[in-house]
Amino acid sequence: LLLTAGKDHILKDSILKKLYMHSDIHIQSGQIAKAHLSSLVEKLGEAVAKGKQVVLKKYHSANTNTIDDRLVEPIHFTDNYQNLVAFEVASKQVKYFNIERITALEILPKAIQHADLHKTSKPDVFGFGESGQTHDVAMWLSLRAYVFLKEEYPLTIPYLKYDKKRDQYRLQVTVNNLAPVQRFVKGLEGEVF
């Protein structure tokens, strides 16, 4: 059941790991790699519950193209546990941190200091929070692009419609940042119109 219905849930691997400990079933290599992610989620959840600051060690940022440590005050997770919503102390901003880009983390003994600045907003379907601007996106997708979009960004699913006449899929949604849309389109040239 976990390997099918719960396959995208980040805590799935932690549960499977515990089940496999007392079983003759061999753990697949992908599950071992994702066990690290569920460990991070567990530790971050502890920091949220205790109201502690955290250092995200060697965080791989796609926005700044850097790998560095980030001092944050964790607030909560996004619905699918793929991102941590946290207040970054250095920038004094609430940001979304992709769990898969965290190499390690350290929970500090210091309690959160900036709770009054922990203002959050619901992220768009690509995981970006409000930036003061929104962009309407409308595009046609081939079957291949449709499948990749659903897998990479499952929150887009309610905004995808099939057009029988064109034999294509239509995405129509409002987003907070165009960068992930542009990357997606560029990666699938000739598949997105």
CSV table of C-alpha atoms in Angstrom, one decimal:
chain,number,residue,atom,x,y,z
A,1,LEU,CA,0.0,0.0,0.0
A,2,LEU,CA,2.8,2.4,0.9
A,3,LEU,CA,4.7,1.7,-2.4
A,4,THR,CA,1.6,2.5,-4.4
A,5,ALA,CA,-0.9,4.9,-2.8
A,6,GLY,CA,1.7,6.7,-0.6
A,7,LYS,CA,4.6,6.6,-3.0
A,8,ASP,CA,5.1,10.4,-3.1
A,9,HIS,CA,4.9,10.9,0.7
A,10,ILE,CA,8.3,11.7,2.2
A,11,LEU,CA,7.6,9.8,5.4
A,12,LYS,CA,6.9,6.6,3.4
A,13,ASP,CA,10.5,5.6,3.4
A,14,SER,CA,10.9,5.9,7.2
A,15,ILE,CA,8.0,3.5,7.7
A,16,LEU,CA,9.2,1.1,5.0
A,17,LYS,CA,12.7,1.1,6.6
A,18,LYS,CA,11.3,0.0,9.9
A,19,LEU,CA,9.2,-2.7,8.3
A,20,TYR,CA,12.1,-4.0,6.3
A,21,MET,CA,14.3,-4.3,9.4
A,22,HIS,CA,12.3,-7.3,10.5
A,23,SER,CA,11.7,-8.7,7.1
A,24,ASP,CA,13.4,-10.9,4.5
A,25,ILE,CA,12.4,-8.3,1.8
A,26,HIS,CA,15.4,-6.4,0.4
A,27,ILE,CA,15.3,-2.6,0.5
A,28,GLN,CA,15.5,-1.0,-2.9
A,29,SER,CA,18.4,1.5,-3.3
A,30,GLY,CA,16.0,4.4,-3.9
A,31,GLN,CA,14.3,3.8,-0.6
A,32,ILE,CA,17.7,4.0,1.2
A,33,ALA,CA,18.4,7.3,-0.4
A,34,LYS,CA,15.0,8.7,0.6
A,35,ALA,CA,15.4,7.4,4.2
A,36,HIS,CA,17.7,10.4,4.6
A,37,LEU,CA,14.9,12.8,3.6
A,38,SER,CA,12.4,11.3,6.2
A,39,SER,CA,15.1,11.7,8.8
A,40,LEU,CA,15.4,15.4,7.9
A,41,VAL,CA,11.6,15.8,8.1
A,42,GLU,CA,11.5,14.1,11.5
A,43,LYS,CA,14.2,16.4,12.9
A,44,LEU,CA,12.7,19.5,11.3
A,45,GLY,CA,9.3,18.5,12.8
A,46,GLU,CA,11.0,18.3,16.2
A,47,ALA,CA,12.5,21.8,15.8
A,48,VAL,CA,9.1,23.2,14.8
A,49,ALA,CA,7.4,21.6,17.8
A,50,LYS,CA,10.1,22.9,20.2
A,51,GLY,CA,10.4,26.3,18.6
A,52,LYS,CA,14.1,26.0,17.9
A,53,GLN,CA,16.4,27.6,15.3
A,54,VAL,CA,18.0,25.3,12.8
A,55,VAL,CA,21.0,25.4,10.6
A,56,LEU,CA,20.4,23.9,7.1
A,57,LYS,CA,23.8,22.5,6.3
A,58,LYS,CA,25.1,22.8,2.7
A,59,TYR,CA,21.7,23.8,1.3
A,60,HIS,CA,21.8,23.7,-2.5
A,61,SER,CA,20.0,26.8,-3.7
A,62,ALA,CA,18.7,26.8,-7.3
A,63,ASN,CA,17.8,30.5,-7.0
A,64,THR,CA,21.3,31.8,-5.9
A,65,ASN,CA,23.3,29.0,-7.5
A,66,THR,CA,25.1,28.4,-4.2
A,67,ILE,CA,25.7,25.7,-1.6
A,68,ASP,CA,25.9,27.2,1.9
A,69,ASP,CA,24.6,26.9,5.4
A,70,ARG,CA,21.3,28.7,6.2
A,71,LEU,CA,20.2,29.8,9.7
A,72,VAL,CA,16.4,29.5,9.8
A,73,GLU,CA,13.5,29.4,12.1
A,74,PRO,CA,11.2,26.6,10.8
A,75,ILE,CA,7.5,27.4,10.7
A,76,HIS,CA,5.8,24.4,9.0
A,77,PHE,CA,5.9,22.1,6.0
A,78,THR,CA,4.0,22.4,2.7
A,79,ASP,CA,1.1,19.9,2.3
A,80,ASN,CA,3.3,17.3,0.6
A,81,TYR,CA,6.3,17.6,2.9
A,82,GLN,CA,8.5,18.5,0.0
A,83,ASN,CA,9.3,22.0,1.3
A,84,LEU,CA,10.0,23.6,4.7
A,85,VAL,CA,8.5,27.0,5.2
A,86,ALA,CA,11.0,28.9,7.4
A,87,PHE,CA,12.1,32.4,8.3
A,88,GLU,CA,15.7,32.9,7.1
A,89,VAL,CA,17.5,35.1,9.7
A,90,ALA,CA,20.1,36.6,7.3
A,91,SER,CA,17.6,37.8,4.7
A,92,LYS,CA,14.8,38.5,7.2
A,93,GLN,CA,12.3,36.7,4.9
A,94,VAL,CA,10.0,33.7,5.0
A,95,LYS,CA,11.2,31.3,2.3
A,96,TYR,CA,10.4,27.8,1.0
A,97,PHE,CA,13.3,25.3,1.3
A,98,ASN,CA,13.2,22.1,-0.7
A,99,ILE,CA,13.9,19.2,1.7
A,100,GLU,CA,15.8,17.3,-1.0
A,101,ARG,CA,18.4,20.2,-1.2
A,102,ILE,CA,19.3,20.0,2.5
A,103,THR,CA,22.5,17.9,3.0
A,104,ALA,CA,22.3,17.9,6.8
A,105,LEU,CA,20.9,20.0,9.6
A,106,GLU,CA,21.6,21.0,13.2
A,107,ILE,CA,19.0,21.9,15.7
A,108,LEU,CA,20.3,24.8,17.8
A,109,PRO,CA,19.5,25.2,21.5
A,110,LYS,CA,18.5,28.8,20.8
A,111,ALA,CA,14.8,29.4,20.6
A,112,ILE,CA,13.2,31.2,17.7
A,113,GLN,CA,13.8,35.0,17.9
A,114,HIS,CA,11.6,36.4,15.1
A,115,ALA,CA,8.1,34.9,15.6
A,116,ASP,CA,6.5,38.2,14.8
A,117,LEU,CA,8.0,38.0,11.3
A,118,HIS,CA,6.8,34.5,10.5
A,119,LYS,CA,4.1,35.6,8.0
A,120,THR,CA,3.3,32.9,5.5
A,121,SER,CA,1.3,32.6,2.4
A,122,LYS,CA,0.1,29.6,0.4
A,123,PRO,CA,2.6,28.7,-2.3
A,124,ASP,CA,1.6,28.4,-5.9
A,125,VAL,CA,1.6,25.0,-7.8
A,126,PHE,CA,5.3,25.3,-8.3
A,127,GLY,CA,6.1,25.9,-4.7
A,128,PHE,CA,6.8,29.6,-4.7
A,129,GLY,CA,5.3,31.9,-2.1
A,130,GLU,CA,3.8,35.3,-2.8
A,131,SER,CA,6.3,37.8,-4.1
A,132,GLY,CA,4.0,40.8,-4.7
A,133,GLN,CA,3.4,39.8,-8.3
A,134,THR,CA,1.4,37.1,-10.0
A,135,HIS,CA,1.5,35.8,-13.5
A,136,ASP,CA,-1.2,34.0,-15.5
A,137,VAL,CA,0.1,31.0,-17.3
A,138,ALA,CA,-1.7,29.2,-20.1
A,139,MET,CA,0.0,26.6,-22.2
A,140,TRP,CA,-0.7,23.5,-24.3
A,141,LEU,CA,1.2,20.3,-23.4
A,142,SER,CA,1.9,17.1,-25.3
A,143,LEU,CA,1.2,13.8,-23.5
A,144,ARG,CA,5.0,13.5,-22.6
A,145,ALA,CA,5.0,17.1,-21.1
A,146,TYR,CA,1.7,16.4,-19.3
A,147,VAL,CA,3.2,13.3,-17.6
A,148,PHE,CA,6.4,15.1,-16.6
A,149,LEU,CA,4.5,18.1,-15.3
A,150,LYS,CA,2.2,15.9,-13.1
A,151,GLU,CA,5.2,13.9,-11.7
A,152,GLU,CA,7.4,16.9,-11.1
A,153,TYR,CA,4.7,19.3,-9.8
A,154,PRO,CA,1.7,17.3,-8.6
A,155,LEU,CA,-0.1,20.5,-7.4
A,156,THR,CA,-0.7,21.4,-11.1
A,157,ILE,CA,-3.0,18.4,-11.6
A,158,PRO,CA,-6.3,20.2,-10.8
A,159,TYR,CA,-5.3,22.9,-13.4
A,160,LEU,CA,-4.7,20.4,-16.2
A,161,LYS,CA,-7.5,19.7,-18.6
A,162,TYR,CA,-7.5,17.4,-21.7
A,163,ASP,CA,-8.8,18.8,-25.0
A,164,LYS,CA,-10.1,16.0,-27.1
A,165,LYS,CA,-10.2,18.1,-30.3
A,166,ARG,CA,-6.5,19.1,-30.1
A,167,ASP,CA,-5.4,15.8,-28.4
A,168,GLN,CA,-3.4,17.9,-26.0
A,169,TYR,CA,-3.5,19.0,-22.4
A,170,ARG,CA,-4.1,22.6,-21.2
A,171,LEU,CA,-2.5,24.1,-18.1
A,172,GLN,CA,-4.1,27.3,-17.0
A,173,VAL,CA,-3.0,28.7,-13.6
A,174,THR,CA,-1.8,31.8,-11.8
A,175,VAL,CA,1.8,31.6,-10.4
A,176,ASN,CA,3.9,33.7,-8.1
A,177,ASN,CA,7.2,33.2,-10.1
A,178,LEU,CA,7.8,32.4,-13.7
A,179,ALA,CA,11.2,30.8,-13.3
A,180,PRO,CA,10.0,27.2,-12.8
A,181,VAL,CA,7.6,27.5,-15.7
A,182,GLN,CA,10.4,28.8,-18.0
A,183,ARG,CA,12.7,26.0,-16.9
A,184,PHE,CA,10.0,23.4,-17.6
A,185,VAL,CA,9.2,24.8,-21.0
A,186,LYS,CA,12.9,25.0,-21.9
A,187,GLY,CA,13.5,21.4,-20.9
A,188,LEU,CA,10.7,20.2,-23.1
A,189,GLU,CA,11.2,22.2,-26.2
A,190,GLY,CA,8.7,21.2,-28.9
A,191,GLU,CA,6.4,19.6,-26.3
A,192,VAL,CA,4.9,22.7,-24.8
A,193,PHE,CA,3.0,25.3,-26.8
